[in-house]
């Protein structure tokens, strides 16, 4: 956590007992005798925090309550605090395959002791199809898995009209209880049987519910399990703050925070700012630090810091 200080002033005079509101909190901040206020921000959460005047009902300037004109002027004012990791540009060189473009070599600079979670595998996907004994898709079924005593608990999305479900999880090399609920019914594996999740991969598990009873048949074709490609990636990425019609590509930061941004030389000469975002995306293949992402793959959301001026 870090403390951010500021003052609410009108014609350079402190506004006392003004109430401020920030977009990252529901708490209200009251200005002191010198117009000062303090915010606490989490340095690990990338964001543009906007500060607005919420109320001036009890506010005073030089011991006097504000006039309507003064209140209107203040309530139109706002400020912002950007929380991000500084970015240093280490060098810029022509792109070998196209000299109209440049490769911008940059590095994310964390504070001493900070650990930055760069874009990497966060979870794997378990999905598949639930069918009834006649082979028809089952809607509204939920797949559950857990270890004994409820550890590693998880449940899928309810199946859709096609019987499909999914859940994102981090697999561990342990035996898992697998079950399916449909309404008030709970289908389980035969007594003493467990399912062993494969490590470091996504998996497709298709299940056919029994015609009678609640015990799942744990052999094909009633239960079919195969590994599948892809994983959920989550972490910090850097993008270029330009209109959507301007193409560029950027690589995933490596463990040192280093990345390469490729863009038109003319665009870079206009000194565009950068943005940082914590992205979560399901990727069909495998990605590693240093891999180049497709053009315009990264999108900033509203609260992301978008006006980062790189250190040269």
Short mmCIF file of C-alpha atoms in Angstrom, two decimals:
data_model
loop_
_atom_site.label_atom_id
_atom_site.label_comp_id
_atom_site.label_asym_id
_atom_site.label_seq_id
_atom_site.Cartn_x
_atom_site.Cartn_y
_atom_site.Cartn_z
CA UNK A 1 0.00 0.00 0.00
CA UNK A 2 1.13 3.57 -0.70
CA UNK A 3 -0.16 6.89 0.57
CA UNK A 4 -1.15 9.63 -1.87
CA UNK A 5 -1.59 13.18 -0.60
CA UNK A 6 -3.41 16.11 -2.14
CA UNK A 7 -5.25 19.35 -1.43
CA UNK A 8 -8.61 20.78 -2.43
CA UNK A 9 -8.15 24.49 -3.15
CA UNK A 10 -10.29 27.31 -4.50
CA UNK A 11 -8.39 30.38 -5.72
CA UNK A 12 -5.41 28.95 -3.85
CA UNK A 13 -7.38 28.89 -0.58
CA UNK A 14 -8.00 25.60 1.28
CA UNK A 15 -11.47 24.10 1.14
CA UNK A 16 -12.27 22.66 4.58
CA UNK A 17 -14.73 19.74 5.12
CA UNK A 18 -15.16 19.05 1.44
CA UNK A 19 -16.11 15.44 0.73
CA UNK A 20 -14.27 13.64 -2.08
CA UNK A 21 -15.01 10.35 -3.81
CA UNK A 22 -12.60 8.05 -5.65
CA UNK A 23 -13.45 5.48 -8.31
CA UNK A 24 -11.50 2.71 -6.54
CA UNK A 25 -13.38 2.89 -3.24
CA UNK A 26 -16.82 3.47 -1.78
CA UNK A 27 -15.28 5.36 1.14
CA UNK A 28 -15.55 9.13 1.27
CA UNK A 29 -12.57 11.35 1.96
CA UNK A 30 -12.96 14.58 3.96
CA UNK A 31 -10.55 17.49 3.49
CA UNK A 32 -8.75 18.92 6.54
CA UNK A 33 -8.14 22.45 7.80
CA UNK A 34 -5.54 23.11 5.12
CA UNK A 35 -7.66 21.44 2.42
CA UNK A 36 -5.48 18.34 2.52
CA UNK A 37 -6.60 14.75 2.00
CA UNK A 38 -4.90 11.36 1.89
CA UNK A 39 -5.63 8.23 -0.15
CA UNK A 40 -4.23 4.74 0.25
CA UNK A 41 -3.64 2.86 -3.01
CA UNK A 42 -2.53 -0.69 -3.71
CA UNK A 43 0.59 -0.41 -5.88
CA UNK A 44 0.03 -3.92 -7.27
CA UNK A 45 -3.34 -3.01 -8.82
CA UNK A 46 -2.85 -1.17 -12.11
CA UNK A 47 -5.43 1.60 -12.38
CA UNK A 48 -6.33 5.18 -13.16
CA UNK A 49 -8.06 6.41 -10.00
CA UNK A 50 -10.29 9.43 -10.55
CA UNK A 51 -10.94 11.83 -7.67
CA UNK A 52 -14.13 13.90 -7.76
CA UNK A 53 -15.86 16.33 -5.40
CA UNK A 54 -18.80 14.47 -3.86
CA UNK A 55 -20.30 17.07 -1.51
CA UNK A 56 -19.65 20.65 -0.40
CA UNK A 57 -22.65 21.01 1.93
CA UNK A 58 -20.46 21.52 5.01
CA UNK A 59 -17.45 22.94 3.21
CA UNK A 60 -15.98 26.37 3.98
CA UNK A 61 -13.32 28.65 2.53
CA UNK A 62 -11.78 31.23 4.92
CA UNK A 63 -14.47 30.28 7.44
CA UNK A 64 -17.37 30.99 5.09
CA UNK A 65 -19.71 28.59 3.32
CA UNK A 66 -19.40 28.38 -0.43
CA UNK A 67 -21.67 30.25 -2.79
CA UNK A 68 -23.48 28.37 -5.58
CA UNK A 69 -20.97 29.70 -8.11
CA UNK A 70 -18.02 28.53 -6.00
CA UNK A 71 -19.61 25.08 -5.50
CA UNK A 72 -20.33 24.70 -9.20
CA UNK A 73 -16.72 25.53 -10.05
CA UNK A 74 -15.33 23.04 -7.57
CA UNK A 75 -17.71 20.22 -8.49
CA UNK A 76 -16.62 20.50 -12.10
CA UNK A 77 -13.01 19.83 -11.07
CA UNK A 78 -11.38 16.41 -10.86
CA UNK A 79 -7.97 14.83 -10.57
CA UNK A 80 -6.45 11.42 -11.21
CA UNK A 81 -3.85 9.12 -9.70
CA UNK A 82 -2.21 6.58 -12.01
CA UNK A 83 -0.88 3.37 -10.48
CA UNK A 84 1.54 1.55 -12.77
CA UNK A 85 5.07 0.20 -13.10
CA UNK A 86 7.44 2.69 -14.77
CA UNK A 87 8.63 1.68 -18.25
CA UNK A 88 12.10 2.38 -19.58
CA UNK A 89 12.93 2.39 -23.31
CA UNK A 90 16.40 0.88 -23.63
CA UNK A 91 16.84 1.27 -27.39
CA UNK A 92 14.97 1.86 -30.67
CA UNK A 93 16.10 0.29 -33.94
CA UNK A 94 14.82 -0.29 -37.45
CA UNK A 95 12.70 -3.39 -37.93
CA UNK A 96 14.90 -5.67 -40.14
CA UNK A 97 12.04 -6.87 -42.35
CA UNK A 98 10.55 -3.40 -42.92
CA UNK A 99 12.53 -0.19 -42.38
CA UNK A 100 9.30 1.84 -42.23
CA UNK A 101 8.83 0.27 -38.79
CA UNK A 102 10.85 0.37 -35.60
CA UNK A 103 11.43 -2.09 -32.81
CA UNK A 104 11.15 -0.42 -29.43
CA UNK A 105 12.99 -2.35 -26.72
CA UNK A 106 11.46 -1.60 -23.33
CA UNK A 107 11.51 -2.84 -19.77
CA UNK A 108 8.99 -2.72 -16.93
CA UNK A 109 10.71 -1.43 -13.79
CA UNK A 110 9.18 -2.72 -10.53
CA UNK A 111 9.93 -1.12 -7.19
CA UNK A 112 12.54 -2.82 -5.03
CA UNK A 113 11.06 -5.97 -3.54
CA UNK A 114 8.03 -6.01 -5.88
CA UNK A 115 7.20 -9.23 -7.71
CA UNK A 116 5.40 -8.60 -11.01
CA UNK A 117 3.15 -11.35 -12.38
CA UNK A 118 3.80 -11.20 -16.11
CA UNK A 119 1.52 -12.86 -18.69
CA UNK A 120 1.77 -16.60 -18.00
CA UNK A 121 -0.34 -19.71 -17.42
CA UNK A 122 -2.72 -19.09 -14.55
CA UNK A 123 -5.21 -21.93 -14.91
CA UNK A 124 -6.11 -24.81 -17.19
CA UNK A 125 -9.54 -25.59 -18.61
CA UNK A 126 -11.67 -28.63 -17.88
CA UNK A 127 -14.64 -28.92 -20.19
CA UNK A 128 -16.74 -31.38 -22.08
CA UNK A 129 -20.27 -32.54 -22.81
CA UNK A 130 -22.87 -34.18 -20.56
CA UNK A 131 -25.39 -36.49 -22.27
CA UNK A 132 -28.23 -38.69 -21.11
CA UNK A 133 -28.43 -42.44 -21.71
CA UNK A 134 -29.99 -41.81 -25.15
CA UNK A 135 -27.09 -39.59 -26.23
CA UNK A 136 -29.02 -36.34 -25.96
CA UNK A 137 -27.32 -33.23 -24.46
CA UNK A 138 -28.25 -32.54 -20.83
CA UNK A 139 -28.87 -28.90 -19.90
CA UNK A 140 -28.33 -27.34 -16.41
CA UNK A 141 -26.01 -30.10 -15.15
CA UNK A 142 -22.98 -29.10 -13.05
CA UNK A 143 -19.69 -31.00 -12.82
CA UNK A 144 -17.99 -30.98 -9.41
CA UNK A 145 -14.56 -32.09 -8.32
CA UNK A 146 -12.80 -32.10 -4.97
CA UNK A 147 -10.37 -34.10 -2.93
CA UNK A 148 -11.23 -35.79 0.34
CA UNK A 149 -12.35 -33.46 3.12
CA UNK A 150 -13.43 -30.89 0.52
CA UNK A 151 -9.95 -29.76 -0.52
CA UNK A 152 -9.43 -28.48 -4.07
CA UNK A 153 -13.15 -27.87 -4.39
CA UNK A 154 -14.50 -26.61 -7.72
CA UNK A 155 -17.62 -26.66 -9.85
CA UNK A 156 -18.29 -25.99 -13.50
CA UNK A 157 -20.66 -23.67 -15.26
CA UNK A 158 -24.10 -25.25 -15.76
CA UNK A 159 -24.28 -27.10 -19.07
CA UNK A 160 -25.83 -25.20 -21.98
CA UNK A 161 -28.30 -26.48 -24.56
CA UNK A 162 -25.55 -28.49 -26.20
CA UNK A 163 -24.62 -30.06 -22.88
CA UNK A 164 -21.29 -28.22 -22.70
CA UNK A 165 -19.68 -27.17 -19.43
CA UNK A 166 -16.34 -25.64 -18.43
CA UNK A 167 -14.26 -24.76 -15.41
CA UNK A 168 -10.81 -23.22 -15.02
CA UNK A 169 -8.54 -24.78 -12.41
CA UNK A 170 -4.94 -25.45 -11.42
CA UNK A 171 -4.39 -29.22 -11.63
CA UNK A 172 -2.44 -31.06 -8.97
CA UNK A 173 -1.06 -34.55 -9.14
CA UNK A 174 -3.68 -35.95 -6.80
CA UNK A 175 -6.72 -38.17 -7.05
CA UNK A 176 -10.03 -36.30 -7.34
CA UNK A 177 -13.65 -37.05 -6.57
CA UNK A 178 -15.72 -36.37 -9.70
CA UNK A 179 -19.49 -35.95 -9.63
CA UNK A 180 -22.37 -34.42 -11.59
CA UNK A 181 -25.47 -32.74 -10.16
CA UNK A 182 -28.73 -32.31 -12.06
CA UNK A 183 -31.50 -30.76 -10.04
CA UNK A 184 -31.63 -32.67 -6.75
CA UNK A 185 -29.77 -35.69 -8.14
CA UNK A 186 -26.06 -36.22 -7.61
CA UNK A 187 -24.22 -38.71 -9.82
CA UNK A 188 -20.94 -40.07 -8.48
CA UNK A 189 -18.22 -42.48 -9.53
CA UNK A 190 -18.43 -46.06 -8.25
CA UNK A 191 -17.44 -46.47 -4.62
CA UNK A 192 -13.69 -46.39 -4.19
CA UNK A 193 -13.10 -44.94 -7.68
CA UNK A 194 -11.44 -41.54 -8.24
CA UNK A 195 -10.39 -39.45 -11.21
CA UNK A 196 -6.76 -38.41 -11.61
CA UNK A 197 -6.34 -35.00 -13.23
CA UNK A 198 -3.45 -34.75 -15.71
CA UNK A 199 -0.77 -32.20 -14.83
CA UNK A 200 -0.02 -29.00 -16.77
CA UNK A 201 -2.68 -29.41 -19.43
CA UNK A 202 -6.32 -28.77 -20.15
CA UNK A 203 -8.66 -31.72 -20.38
CA UNK A 204 -11.95 -32.66 -22.07
CA UNK A 205 -14.18 -35.00 -20.04
CA UNK A 206 -17.37 -36.23 -21.73
CA UNK A 207 -19.85 -37.93 -19.41
CA UNK A 208 -22.96 -39.98 -20.16
CA UNK A 209 -25.42 -40.18 -17.27
CA UNK A 210 -26.85 -43.64 -16.42
CA UNK A 211 -30.41 -44.52 -17.40
CA UNK A 212 -31.14 -45.69 -13.86
CA UNK A 213 -29.49 -45.02 -10.55
CA UNK A 214 -26.87 -42.36 -9.75
CA UNK A 215 -23.60 -44.24 -10.24
CA UNK A 216 -21.54 -43.09 -13.23
CA UNK A 217 -19.95 -45.70 -15.44
CA UNK A 218 -16.25 -44.83 -15.32
CA UNK A 219 -15.19 -46.45 -18.61
CA UNK A 220 -15.63 -45.40 -22.27
CA UNK A 221 -17.94 -44.57 -23.90
CA UNK A 222 -19.77 -43.44 -20.75
CA UNK A 223 -16.76 -41.49 -19.51
CA UNK A 224 -14.16 -40.32 -22.02
CA UNK A 225 -11.22 -38.14 -20.99
CA UNK A 226 -8.60 -36.65 -23.32
CA UNK A 227 -6.08 -33.88 -22.89
CA UNK A 228 -6.67 -30.71 -24.90
CA UNK A 229 -4.67 -27.69 -25.99
CA UNK A 230 -4.80 -24.29 -24.36
CA UNK A 231 -4.71 -22.58 -21.01
CA UNK A 232 -5.90 -19.42 -19.28
CA UNK A 233 -3.11 -16.84 -19.25
CA UNK A 234 -3.13 -13.94 -16.81
CA UNK A 235 -0.66 -11.17 -16.08
CA UNK A 236 0.76 -7.76 -16.88
CA UNK A 237 1.13 -6.69 -20.51
CA UNK A 238 2.23 -3.43 -22.10
CA UNK A 239 0.37 -1.81 -25.00
CA UNK A 240 0.61 1.31 -27.12
CA UNK A 241 -1.98 4.01 -26.49
CA UNK A 242 -3.03 4.59 -30.11
CA UNK A 243 -6.33 4.38 -32.07
CA UNK A 244 -7.56 0.88 -32.97
CA UNK A 245 -6.83 1.42 -36.66
CA UNK A 246 -3.09 1.78 -36.04
CA UNK A 247 -1.52 -1.70 -36.04
CA UNK A 248 1.34 -2.68 -33.77
CA UNK A 249 2.61 -5.81 -32.09
CA UNK A 250 4.29 -6.39 -28.75
CA UNK A 251 6.00 -9.30 -27.07
CA UNK A 252 5.17 -10.83 -23.70
CA UNK A 253 7.51 -9.43 -21.02
CA UNK A 254 10.13 -11.97 -19.97
CA UNK A 255 11.08 -12.62 -16.34
CA UNK A 256 13.11 -9.39 -16.35
CA UNK A 257 10.16 -7.33 -17.62
CA UNK A 258 11.79 -6.82 -21.05
CA UNK A 259 9.58 -6.59 -24.14
CA UNK A 260 9.76 -5.49 -27.79
CA UNK A 261 7.13 -3.28 -29.39
CA UNK A 262 6.98 -3.07 -33.20
CA UNK A 263 5.19 -0.12 -34.79
CA UNK A 264 5.35 2.34 -37.69
CA UNK A 265 8.33 4.69 -37.43
CA UNK A 266 6.05 7.67 -38.10
CA UNK A 267 3.74 6.67 -35.25
CA UNK A 268 6.63 6.26 -32.79
CA UNK A 269 8.09 9.65 -33.77
CA UNK A 270 4.83 11.22 -32.53
CA UNK A 271 5.78 10.01 -29.03
CA UNK A 272 2.63 8.03 -28.14
CA UNK A 273 2.12 7.01 -24.54
CA UNK A 274 1.94 3.42 -23.31
CA UNK A 275 -0.61 1.58 -21.19
CA UNK A 276 -0.40 -1.34 -18.80
CA UNK A 277 -3.11 -3.90 -18.27
CA UNK A 278 -3.62 -7.13 -16.36
CA UNK A 279 -5.04 -9.35 -19.09
CA UNK A 280 -6.78 -12.72 -18.75
CA UNK A 281 -7.21 -14.69 -21.97
CA UNK A 282 -7.70 -18.32 -22.95
CA UNK A 283 -5.00 -19.25 -25.47
CA UNK A 284 -5.25 -22.39 -27.60
CA UNK A 285 -1.47 -22.94 -27.85
CA UNK A 286 1.46 -22.23 -25.53
CA UNK A 287 3.03 -18.82 -24.96
CA UNK A 288 6.29 -17.89 -23.30
CA UNK A 289 8.01 -14.70 -22.22
CA UNK A 290 9.44 -13.02 -25.33
CA UNK A 291 6.79 -14.42 -27.71
CA UNK A 292 5.23 -11.79 -29.96
CA UNK A 293 1.48 -11.36 -29.65
CA UNK A 294 -0.72 -10.78 -32.73
CA UNK A 295 -1.29 -7.15 -33.84
CA UNK A 296 -3.65 -5.21 -31.55
CA UNK A 297 -4.06 -8.31 -29.37
CA UNK A 298 -3.99 -6.23 -26.19
CA UNK A 299 -6.87 -3.96 -25.26
CA UNK A 300 -6.94 -1.51 -22.38
CA UNK A 301 -10.03 -1.38 -20.19
CA UNK A 302 -11.45 1.82 -18.75
CA UNK A 303 -9.58 1.76 -15.44
CA UNK A 304 -6.16 0.85 -16.90
CA UNK A 305 -3.40 3.51 -16.75
CA UNK A 306 -3.15 4.71 -20.36
CA UNK A 307 -0.86 7.72 -20.35
CA UNK A 308 2.45 6.25 -19.30
CA UNK A 309 5.35 8.26 -20.66
CA UNK A 310 8.33 5.95 -21.10
CA UNK A 311 11.67 6.80 -19.52
CA UNK A 312 14.28 7.24 -22.23
#
